[in-house]
Every structure is written in C-alpha cells, then in structure tokens.
Amino acid sequence: MFKKVIEINPYLLGTMSGSAADCVYWERLLAKECRIYKLRNKERISVSAASKLLANMVAGYRGMGLSMGTMICGWDKKGPGLYYVDDSGLRLSGNMFSTGSGQAYAYGVMDSGYRYDLSVPEAYALAQRAIFHSTHRDAYSGGTVN
C-alpha cells in the first residue's frame, strides 16, 4: 500500500491522487531533478519552480493516459507555497486544495472551518478532520495517510 504523501526533499512534499504508479514515478523524477538543481545552483529549488518543473514534465505527455493530480507544498525563501499540478500540465497556486475521489468530503470540512488567520494547532485539527472525512466517507480512497 502506498503512502499518500511523498517527500521530495526536506522542504517539499507531494501528494498522490490518481494512478499510484504515475504519481510515484513523476514525483520521484521531480525529486531527482530538484537534487540536480541544488547541486548546480548551490541552493534548493523554490516551491514555485518545483511545481513548474513538474507541470512542464507531464505536459509533454498530455492525452497519453496519465492519471495524476498532485499538490506540491513546501517552504522556501519567500515562505510557504502550495500548488496543484495535474496530468495535463495544469498548475495552480492557492491557499487550499483537495484532490482525488474524496475531495468533495474534504472541501466540505475545509469550507466550513478554513480562515486565513488559523493558528497552527487549529490548522492541524482542520486538516485532520478533512482527511478523516475524505478517507472514511469515500469508498474509492486507497492507501494510507502518513
């Protein structure tokens, strides 16, 4: 069973929804490219650049049957960043995303509890509730939440 969150580097995480094989392959490839970037540039890649890199890599395979929706989130010089990237190369920046078959349940919880000034404990509690409802109410969710 696959974990739903993949560490790209100590400052970047990617989530998995869609085909586990597609998600694992592309996020591992992204991790490799991020390591190469750090070696060449003597600094780690930004969250924005990592998400753009992933979007550009998968865009070349648009229409070829990929099944992937991922969130790239992390921390860089500019602060926190959250991006959604899908299998067509679509890339969106935002404060809140949910992907996969349980997203409607997660959005229901987040829409009722999200506000911009959440404290860290409040944000953790909201995220835990959203994940709980999206995985336990949705019959198609698989894998484990780590």
Short mmCIF file of N, CA and C in Angstrom, two decimals:
data_model
loop_
_atom_site.label_atom_id
_atom_site.label_comp_id
_atom_site.label_asym_id
_atom_site.label_seq_id
_atom_site.Cartn_x
_atom_site.Cartn_y
_atom_site.Cartn_z
N MET A 1 0.84 -1.17 0.00
CA MET A 1 0.00 0.00 0.00
C MET A 1 0.89 1.25 0.00
N PHE A 2 0.54 2.22 -0.83
CA PHE A 2 1.34 3.44 -0.95
C PHE A 2 0.91 4.49 0.07
N LYS A 3 1.87 5.28 0.46
CA LYS A 3 1.57 6.44 1.29
C LYS A 3 1.07 7.55 0.38
N LYS A 4 0.21 8.39 0.89
CA LYS A 4 -0.39 9.46 0.10
C LYS A 4 0.46 10.72 0.02
N VAL A 5 1.49 10.81 0.86
CA VAL A 5 2.38 11.97 0.85
C VAL A 5 3.80 11.49 0.61
N ILE A 6 4.46 12.11 -0.37
CA ILE A 6 5.82 11.73 -0.74
C ILE A 6 6.75 12.90 -0.45
N GLU A 7 7.86 12.62 0.23
CA GLU A 7 8.85 13.67 0.49
C GLU A 7 9.72 13.82 -0.75
N ILE A 8 9.71 15.02 -1.32
CA ILE A 8 10.55 15.33 -2.48
C ILE A 8 11.93 15.74 -1.98
N ASN A 9 11.96 16.58 -0.98
CA ASN A 9 13.18 16.91 -0.23
C ASN A 9 12.72 17.37 1.16
N PRO A 10 13.63 17.69 2.07
CA PRO A 10 13.18 18.06 3.42
C PRO A 10 12.26 19.28 3.48
N TYR A 11 12.17 20.06 2.40
CA TYR A 11 11.35 21.27 2.38
C TYR A 11 10.18 21.18 1.41
N LEU A 12 10.04 20.08 0.70
CA LEU A 12 8.99 19.91 -0.31
C LEU A 12 8.29 18.58 -0.14
N LEU A 13 6.95 18.61 -0.23
CA LEU A 13 6.15 17.39 -0.19
C LEU A 13 5.24 17.36 -1.40
N GLY A 14 4.91 16.17 -1.84
CA GLY A 14 3.94 15.98 -2.91
C GLY A 14 2.87 15.01 -2.45
N THR A 15 1.63 15.24 -2.85
CA THR A 15 0.55 14.32 -2.51
C THR A 15 0.20 13.47 -3.72
N MET A 16 -0.47 12.36 -3.47
CA MET A 16 -0.84 11.44 -4.54
C MET A 16 -2.34 11.31 -4.65
N SER A 17 -2.87 11.48 -5.86
CA SER A 17 -4.23 11.06 -6.18
C SER A 17 -4.23 10.70 -7.66
N GLY A 18 -4.99 9.69 -7.99
CA GLY A 18 -4.96 9.16 -9.35
C GLY A 18 -4.23 7.83 -9.34
N SER A 19 -3.51 7.56 -10.41
CA SER A 19 -2.74 6.32 -10.50
C SER A 19 -1.52 6.39 -9.60
N ALA A 20 -1.39 5.43 -8.70
CA ALA A 20 -0.24 5.41 -7.79
C ALA A 20 1.06 5.33 -8.58
N ALA A 21 1.07 4.53 -9.64
CA ALA A 21 2.29 4.37 -10.44
C ALA A 21 2.70 5.69 -11.07
N ASP A 22 1.74 6.42 -11.66
CA ASP A 22 2.05 7.71 -12.27
C ASP A 22 2.56 8.70 -11.23
N CYS A 23 1.88 8.78 -10.10
CA CYS A 23 2.28 9.73 -9.05
C CYS A 23 3.68 9.44 -8.53
N VAL A 24 3.93 8.18 -8.21
CA VAL A 24 5.24 7.81 -7.66
C VAL A 24 6.33 8.08 -8.68
N TYR A 25 6.11 7.70 -9.93
CA TYR A 25 7.13 7.90 -10.97
C TYR A 25 7.46 9.38 -11.13
N TRP A 26 6.45 10.21 -11.34
CA TRP A 26 6.69 11.63 -11.63
C TRP A 26 7.23 12.38 -10.41
N GLU A 27 6.79 12.02 -9.22
CA GLU A 27 7.30 12.71 -8.03
C GLU A 27 8.73 12.28 -7.70
N ARG A 28 9.07 11.02 -7.98
CA ARG A 28 10.47 10.60 -7.82
C ARG A 28 11.36 11.29 -8.84
N LEU A 29 10.87 11.42 -10.07
CA LEU A 29 11.62 12.14 -11.10
C LEU A 29 11.79 13.60 -10.70
N LEU A 30 10.75 14.20 -10.14
CA LEU A 30 10.85 15.58 -9.65
C LEU A 30 11.89 15.68 -8.54
N ALA A 31 11.90 14.71 -7.63
CA ALA A 31 12.89 14.72 -6.54
C ALA A 31 14.31 14.67 -7.10
N LYS A 32 14.52 13.86 -8.11
CA LYS A 32 15.85 13.77 -8.74
C LYS A 32 16.23 15.11 -9.37
N GLU A 33 15.30 15.71 -10.10
CA GLU A 33 15.57 17.00 -10.74
C GLU A 33 15.83 18.10 -9.71
N CYS A 34 15.15 18.05 -8.58
CA CYS A 34 15.38 19.03 -7.50
C CYS A 34 16.77 18.86 -6.90
N ARG A 35 17.23 17.61 -6.77
CA ARG A 35 18.60 17.37 -6.28
C ARG A 35 19.63 17.91 -7.27
N ILE A 36 19.40 17.67 -8.56
CA ILE A 36 20.31 18.17 -9.59
C ILE A 36 20.34 19.70 -9.57
N TYR A 37 19.17 20.33 -9.41
CA TYR A 37 19.09 21.79 -9.33
C TYR A 37 19.95 22.30 -8.18
N LYS A 38 19.84 21.64 -7.02
CA LYS A 38 20.60 22.07 -5.84
C LYS A 38 22.10 21.93 -6.07
N LEU A 39 22.52 20.87 -6.71
CA LEU A 39 23.94 20.67 -7.00
C LEU A 39 24.47 21.73 -7.96
N ARG A 40 23.69 22.05 -8.97
CA ARG A 40 24.13 23.03 -9.98
C ARG A 40 24.11 24.46 -9.48
N ASN A 41 23.11 24.79 -8.67
CA ASN A 41 22.89 26.18 -8.27
C ASN A 41 23.30 26.51 -6.84
N LYS A 42 23.74 25.53 -6.08
CA LYS A 42 24.18 25.72 -4.69
C LYS A 42 23.08 26.27 -3.78
N GLU A 43 21.84 26.10 -4.17
CA GLU A 43 20.69 26.45 -3.34
C GLU A 43 19.52 25.56 -3.74
N ARG A 44 18.60 25.38 -2.80
CA ARG A 44 17.48 24.49 -3.12
C ARG A 44 16.46 25.21 -4.01
N ILE A 45 15.72 24.41 -4.73
CA ILE A 45 14.72 24.92 -5.66
C ILE A 45 13.54 25.50 -4.88
N SER A 46 12.91 26.52 -5.42
CA SER A 46 11.73 27.10 -4.77
C SER A 46 10.52 26.20 -5.00
N VAL A 47 9.50 26.37 -4.18
CA VAL A 47 8.27 25.59 -4.32
C VAL A 47 7.65 25.89 -5.68
N SER A 48 7.63 27.15 -6.06
CA SER A 48 7.07 27.55 -7.34
C SER A 48 7.81 26.90 -8.51
N ALA A 49 9.13 26.94 -8.47
CA ALA A 49 9.93 26.36 -9.56
C ALA A 49 9.77 24.84 -9.62
N ALA A 50 9.68 24.19 -8.47
CA ALA A 50 9.50 22.73 -8.46
C ALA A 50 8.15 22.36 -9.07
N SER A 51 7.11 23.11 -8.73
CA SER A 51 5.79 22.81 -9.29
C SER A 51 5.77 23.09 -10.79
N LYS A 52 6.44 24.14 -11.22
CA LYS A 52 6.52 24.46 -12.65
C LYS A 52 7.29 23.37 -13.39
N LEU A 53 8.35 22.88 -12.79
CA LEU A 53 9.14 21.80 -13.38
C LEU A 53 8.27 20.56 -13.57
N LEU A 54 7.51 20.18 -12.55
CA LEU A 54 6.63 19.02 -12.66
C LEU A 54 5.57 19.24 -13.75
N ALA A 55 4.96 20.42 -13.77
CA ALA A 55 3.94 20.71 -14.78
C ALA A 55 4.52 20.62 -16.19
N ASN A 56 5.72 21.14 -16.38
CA ASN A 56 6.36 21.08 -17.70
C ASN A 56 6.69 19.65 -18.09
N MET A 57 7.14 18.83 -17.12
CA MET A 57 7.49 17.45 -17.43
C MET A 57 6.26 16.65 -17.87
N VAL A 58 5.14 16.79 -17.18
CA VAL A 58 3.96 16.00 -17.52
C VAL A 58 3.19 16.57 -18.71
N ALA A 59 3.34 17.86 -18.99
CA ALA A 59 2.62 18.47 -20.12
C ALA A 59 2.97 17.81 -21.44
N GLY A 60 4.20 17.34 -21.57
CA GLY A 60 4.61 16.66 -22.80
C GLY A 60 3.91 15.33 -23.02
N TYR A 61 3.24 14.83 -22.00
CA TYR A 61 2.54 13.55 -22.09
C TYR A 61 1.02 13.72 -22.04
N ARG A 62 0.56 14.95 -22.27
CA ARG A 62 -0.88 15.25 -22.26
C ARG A 62 -1.60 14.36 -23.27
N GLY A 63 -2.71 13.78 -22.86
CA GLY A 63 -3.51 12.95 -23.75
C GLY A 63 -3.00 11.53 -23.92
N MET A 64 -1.99 11.15 -23.16
CA MET A 64 -1.41 9.81 -23.30
C MET A 64 -1.80 8.87 -22.16
N GLY A 65 -2.82 9.23 -21.41
CA GLY A 65 -3.35 8.32 -20.40
C GLY A 65 -2.80 8.45 -19.00
N LEU A 66 -2.04 9.51 -18.72
CA LEU A 66 -1.59 9.71 -17.35
C LEU A 66 -2.80 9.98 -16.45
N SER A 67 -2.72 9.57 -15.22
CA SER A 67 -3.78 9.83 -14.25
C SER A 67 -3.13 10.31 -12.96
N MET A 68 -3.08 11.63 -12.81
CA MET A 68 -2.35 12.20 -11.67
C MET A 68 -2.91 13.57 -11.32
N GLY A 69 -3.15 13.78 -10.06
CA GLY A 69 -3.46 15.09 -9.53
C GLY A 69 -2.66 15.22 -8.25
N THR A 70 -1.78 16.17 -8.18
CA THR A 70 -0.90 16.26 -7.02
C THR A 70 -0.83 17.68 -6.49
N MET A 71 -0.59 17.78 -5.21
CA MET A 71 -0.30 19.07 -4.61
C MET A 71 1.17 19.08 -4.25
N ILE A 72 1.85 20.13 -4.62
CA ILE A 72 3.25 20.34 -4.25
C ILE A 72 3.23 21.45 -3.21
N CYS A 73 3.72 21.14 -2.03
CA CYS A 73 3.71 22.15 -0.97
C CYS A 73 5.06 22.14 -0.27
N GLY A 74 5.42 23.29 0.24
CA GLY A 74 6.70 23.38 0.92
C GLY A 74 7.00 24.79 1.39
N TRP A 75 8.27 24.99 1.70
CA TRP A 75 8.75 26.23 2.29
C TRP A 75 10.04 26.63 1.59
N ASP A 76 10.14 27.90 1.21
CA ASP A 76 11.37 28.41 0.60
C ASP A 76 11.64 29.82 1.11
N LYS A 77 12.52 30.56 0.43
CA LYS A 77 12.88 31.93 0.86
C LYS A 77 11.68 32.86 0.95
N LYS A 78 10.69 32.65 0.09
CA LYS A 78 9.51 33.51 0.06
C LYS A 78 8.45 33.10 1.08
N GLY A 79 8.66 31.98 1.76
CA GLY A 79 7.68 31.49 2.72
C GLY A 79 7.01 30.22 2.22
N PRO A 80 5.81 29.94 2.75
CA PRO A 80 5.13 28.71 2.35
C PRO A 80 4.55 28.82 0.95
N GLY A 81 4.43 27.67 0.28
CA GLY A 81 3.84 27.64 -1.05
C GLY A 81 3.02 26.39 -1.24
N LEU A 82 1.92 26.51 -1.98
CA LEU A 82 1.04 25.38 -2.27
C LEU A 82 0.59 25.48 -3.72
N TYR A 83 0.83 24.42 -4.49
CA TYR A 83 0.47 24.37 -5.90
C TYR A 83 -0.22 23.07 -6.21
N TYR A 84 -1.18 23.13 -7.13
CA TYR A 84 -1.84 21.93 -7.65
C TYR A 84 -1.32 21.71 -9.06
N VAL A 85 -0.93 20.48 -9.37
CA VAL A 85 -0.47 20.12 -10.71
C VAL A 85 -1.22 18.86 -11.12
N ASP A 86 -1.77 18.86 -12.35
CA ASP A 86 -2.44 17.65 -12.81
C ASP A 86 -1.75 17.05 -14.02
N ASP A 87 -2.31 15.95 -14.52
CA ASP A 87 -1.67 15.19 -15.59
C ASP A 87 -1.67 15.89 -16.94
N SER A 88 -2.37 16.99 -17.09
CA SER A 88 -2.34 17.74 -18.35
C SER A 88 -1.30 18.86 -18.31
N GLY A 89 -0.67 19.05 -17.16
CA GLY A 89 0.30 20.13 -17.01
C GLY A 89 -0.30 21.38 -16.41
N LEU A 90 -1.59 21.32 -16.04
CA LEU A 90 -2.24 22.45 -15.37
C LEU A 90 -1.55 22.69 -14.04
N ARG A 91 -1.27 23.95 -13.72
CA ARG A 91 -0.60 24.31 -12.47
C ARG A 91 -1.32 25.51 -11.88
N LEU A 92 -1.78 25.36 -10.64
CA LEU A 92 -2.49 26.43 -9.95
C LEU A 92 -1.85 26.69 -8.60
N SER A 93 -1.78 27.95 -8.22
CA SER A 93 -1.30 28.34 -6.90
C SER A 93 -2.51 28.68 -6.05
N GLY A 94 -2.46 28.35 -4.77
CA GLY A 94 -3.59 28.67 -3.91
C GLY A 94 -3.28 28.48 -2.44
N ASN A 95 -4.27 28.75 -1.61
CA ASN A 95 -4.14 28.59 -0.16
C ASN A 95 -4.69 27.25 0.32
N MET A 96 -5.55 26.62 -0.51
CA MET A 96 -6.23 25.40 -0.08
C MET A 96 -6.61 24.59 -1.31
N PHE A 97 -6.22 23.31 -1.33
CA PHE A 97 -6.61 22.40 -2.40
C PHE A 97 -6.96 21.05 -1.80
N SER A 98 -7.75 20.30 -2.54
CA SER A 98 -8.02 18.91 -2.23
C SER A 98 -8.10 18.17 -3.55
N THR A 99 -7.53 16.97 -3.60
CA THR A 99 -7.54 16.20 -4.84
C THR A 99 -8.02 14.78 -4.56
N GLY A 100 -8.43 14.11 -5.61
CA GLY A 100 -8.81 12.71 -5.51
C GLY A 100 -10.30 12.51 -5.33
N SER A 101 -10.68 11.25 -5.20
CA SER A 101 -12.10 10.90 -5.15
C SER A 101 -12.78 11.39 -3.87
N GLY A 102 -12.04 11.64 -2.81
CA GLY A 102 -12.62 12.12 -1.56
C GLY A 102 -12.62 13.62 -1.41
N GLN A 103 -12.28 14.33 -2.48
CA GLN A 103 -12.11 15.79 -2.36
C GLN A 103 -13.39 16.51 -1.97
N ALA A 104 -14.54 16.04 -2.39
CA ALA A 104 -15.79 16.73 -2.04
C ALA A 104 -16.01 16.71 -0.53
N TYR A 105 -15.68 15.59 0.11
CA TYR A 105 -15.83 15.50 1.56
C TYR A 105 -14.83 16.42 2.26
N ALA A 106 -13.60 16.45 1.76
CA ALA A 106 -12.57 17.31 2.36
C ALA A 106 -12.94 18.78 2.20
N TYR A 107 -13.40 19.16 1.00
CA TYR A 107 -13.79 20.56 0.79
C TYR A 107 -14.96 20.95 1.69
N GLY A 108 -15.87 20.03 1.93
CA GLY A 108 -16.99 20.32 2.83
C GLY A 108 -16.51 20.71 4.22
N VAL A 109 -15.51 19.98 4.72
CA VAL A 109 -14.95 20.28 6.04
C VAL A 109 -14.15 21.58 5.98
N MET A 110 -13.30 21.72 4.96
CA MET A 110 -12.42 22.90 4.89
C MET A 110 -13.21 24.18 4.65
N ASP A 111 -14.24 24.12 3.81
CA ASP A 111 -15.03 25.32 3.55
C ASP A 111 -15.71 25.83 4.81
N SER A 112 -16.09 24.92 5.69
CA SER A 112 -16.77 25.36 6.91
C SER A 112 -15.80 25.80 8.00
N GLY A 113 -14.53 25.39 7.93
CA GLY A 113 -13.61 25.70 9.01
C GLY A 113 -12.40 26.54 8.66
N TYR A 114 -12.16 26.77 7.36
CA TYR A 114 -10.95 27.50 6.96
C TYR A 114 -11.13 29.01 7.10
N ARG A 115 -10.12 29.63 7.64
CA ARG A 115 -9.99 31.09 7.60
C ARG A 115 -8.50 31.40 7.53
N TYR A 116 -8.16 32.54 7.01
CA TYR A 116 -6.77 32.87 6.73
C TYR A 116 -5.90 32.92 7.98
N ASP A 117 -6.48 33.31 9.10
CA ASP A 117 -5.68 33.51 10.32
C ASP A 117 -5.72 32.31 11.28
N LEU A 118 -5.88 31.09 10.76
CA LEU A 118 -5.85 29.91 11.63
C LEU A 118 -4.51 29.79 12.34
N SER A 119 -4.55 29.42 13.60
CA SER A 119 -3.30 29.12 14.32
C SER A 119 -2.81 27.76 13.83
N VAL A 120 -1.57 27.42 14.13
CA VAL A 120 -1.01 26.13 13.71
C VAL A 120 -1.82 24.97 14.28
N PRO A 121 -2.14 24.95 15.58
CA PRO A 121 -2.95 23.84 16.10
C PRO A 121 -4.34 23.76 15.45
N GLU A 122 -4.95 24.92 15.18
CA GLU A 122 -6.26 24.92 14.52
C GLU A 122 -6.15 24.38 13.10
N ALA A 123 -5.08 24.75 12.40
CA ALA A 123 -4.88 24.27 11.03
C ALA A 123 -4.67 22.76 11.01
N TYR A 124 -3.86 22.25 11.95
CA TYR A 124 -3.66 20.79 12.05
C TYR A 124 -4.98 20.07 12.31
N ALA A 125 -5.77 20.60 13.23
CA ALA A 125 -7.05 19.96 13.57
C ALA A 125 -7.99 19.97 12.37
N LEU A 126 -8.03 21.08 11.64
CA LEU A 126 -8.88 21.17 10.45
C LEU A 126 -8.41 20.18 9.38
N ALA A 127 -7.11 20.11 9.16
CA ALA A 127 -6.56 19.17 8.17
C ALA A 127 -6.87 17.73 8.56
N GLN A 128 -6.72 17.40 9.83
CA GLN A 128 -7.02 16.03 10.28
C GLN A 128 -8.49 15.69 10.07
N ARG A 129 -9.39 16.63 10.37
CA ARG A 129 -10.82 16.40 10.16
C ARG A 129 -11.12 16.21 8.68
N ALA A 130 -10.53 17.05 7.83
CA ALA A 130 -10.77 16.95 6.38
C ALA A 130 -10.28 15.62 5.84
N ILE A 131 -9.09 15.20 6.26
CA ILE A 131 -8.53 13.92 5.80
C ILE A 131 -9.38 12.76 6.32
N PHE A 132 -9.77 12.82 7.57
CA PHE A 132 -10.60 11.76 8.14
C PHE A 132 -11.88 11.59 7.33
N HIS A 133 -12.59 12.69 7.10
CA HIS A 133 -13.87 12.59 6.39
C HIS A 133 -13.69 12.19 4.93
N SER A 134 -12.63 12.65 4.30
CA SER A 134 -12.43 12.30 2.89
C SER A 134 -12.04 10.84 2.72
N THR A 135 -11.33 10.26 3.66
CA THR A 135 -10.91 8.86 3.52
C THR A 135 -11.94 7.88 4.07
N HIS A 136 -12.70 8.28 5.07
CA HIS A 136 -13.66 7.35 5.66
C HIS A 136 -15.04 7.40 5.01
N ARG A 137 -15.38 8.50 4.37
CA ARG A 137 -16.68 8.60 3.70
C ARG A 137 -16.61 8.17 2.24
N ASP A 138 -15.43 8.15 1.68
CA ASP A 138 -15.26 7.86 0.26
C ASP A 138 -14.88 6.39 0.07
N ALA A 139 -15.68 5.66 -0.67
CA ALA A 139 -15.44 4.23 -0.88
C ALA A 139 -14.24 3.96 -1.78
N TYR A 140 -13.79 4.95 -2.56
CA TYR A 140 -12.74 4.71 -3.54
C TYR A 140 -11.35 5.12 -3.06
N SER A 141 -11.25 5.73 -1.89
CA SER A 141 -9.95 6.14 -1.39
C SER A 141 -9.13 4.92 -1.00
N GLY A 142 -7.87 4.93 -1.40
CA GLY A 142 -6.98 3.82 -1.06
C GLY A 142 -5.70 4.36 -0.46
N GLY A 143 -4.87 3.47 0.00
CA GLY A 143 -3.59 3.88 0.56
C GLY A 143 -3.72 4.31 2.01
N THR A 144 -2.62 4.78 2.55
CA THR A 144 -2.61 5.23 3.93
C THR A 144 -2.22 6.69 3.98
N VAL A 145 -2.71 7.36 4.97
CA VAL A 145 -2.36 8.75 5.18
C VAL A 145 -1.28 8.77 6.24
N ASN A 146 -0.08 9.26 5.87
CA ASN A 146 1.05 9.24 6.79
C ASN A 146 1.23 10.59 7.44
#
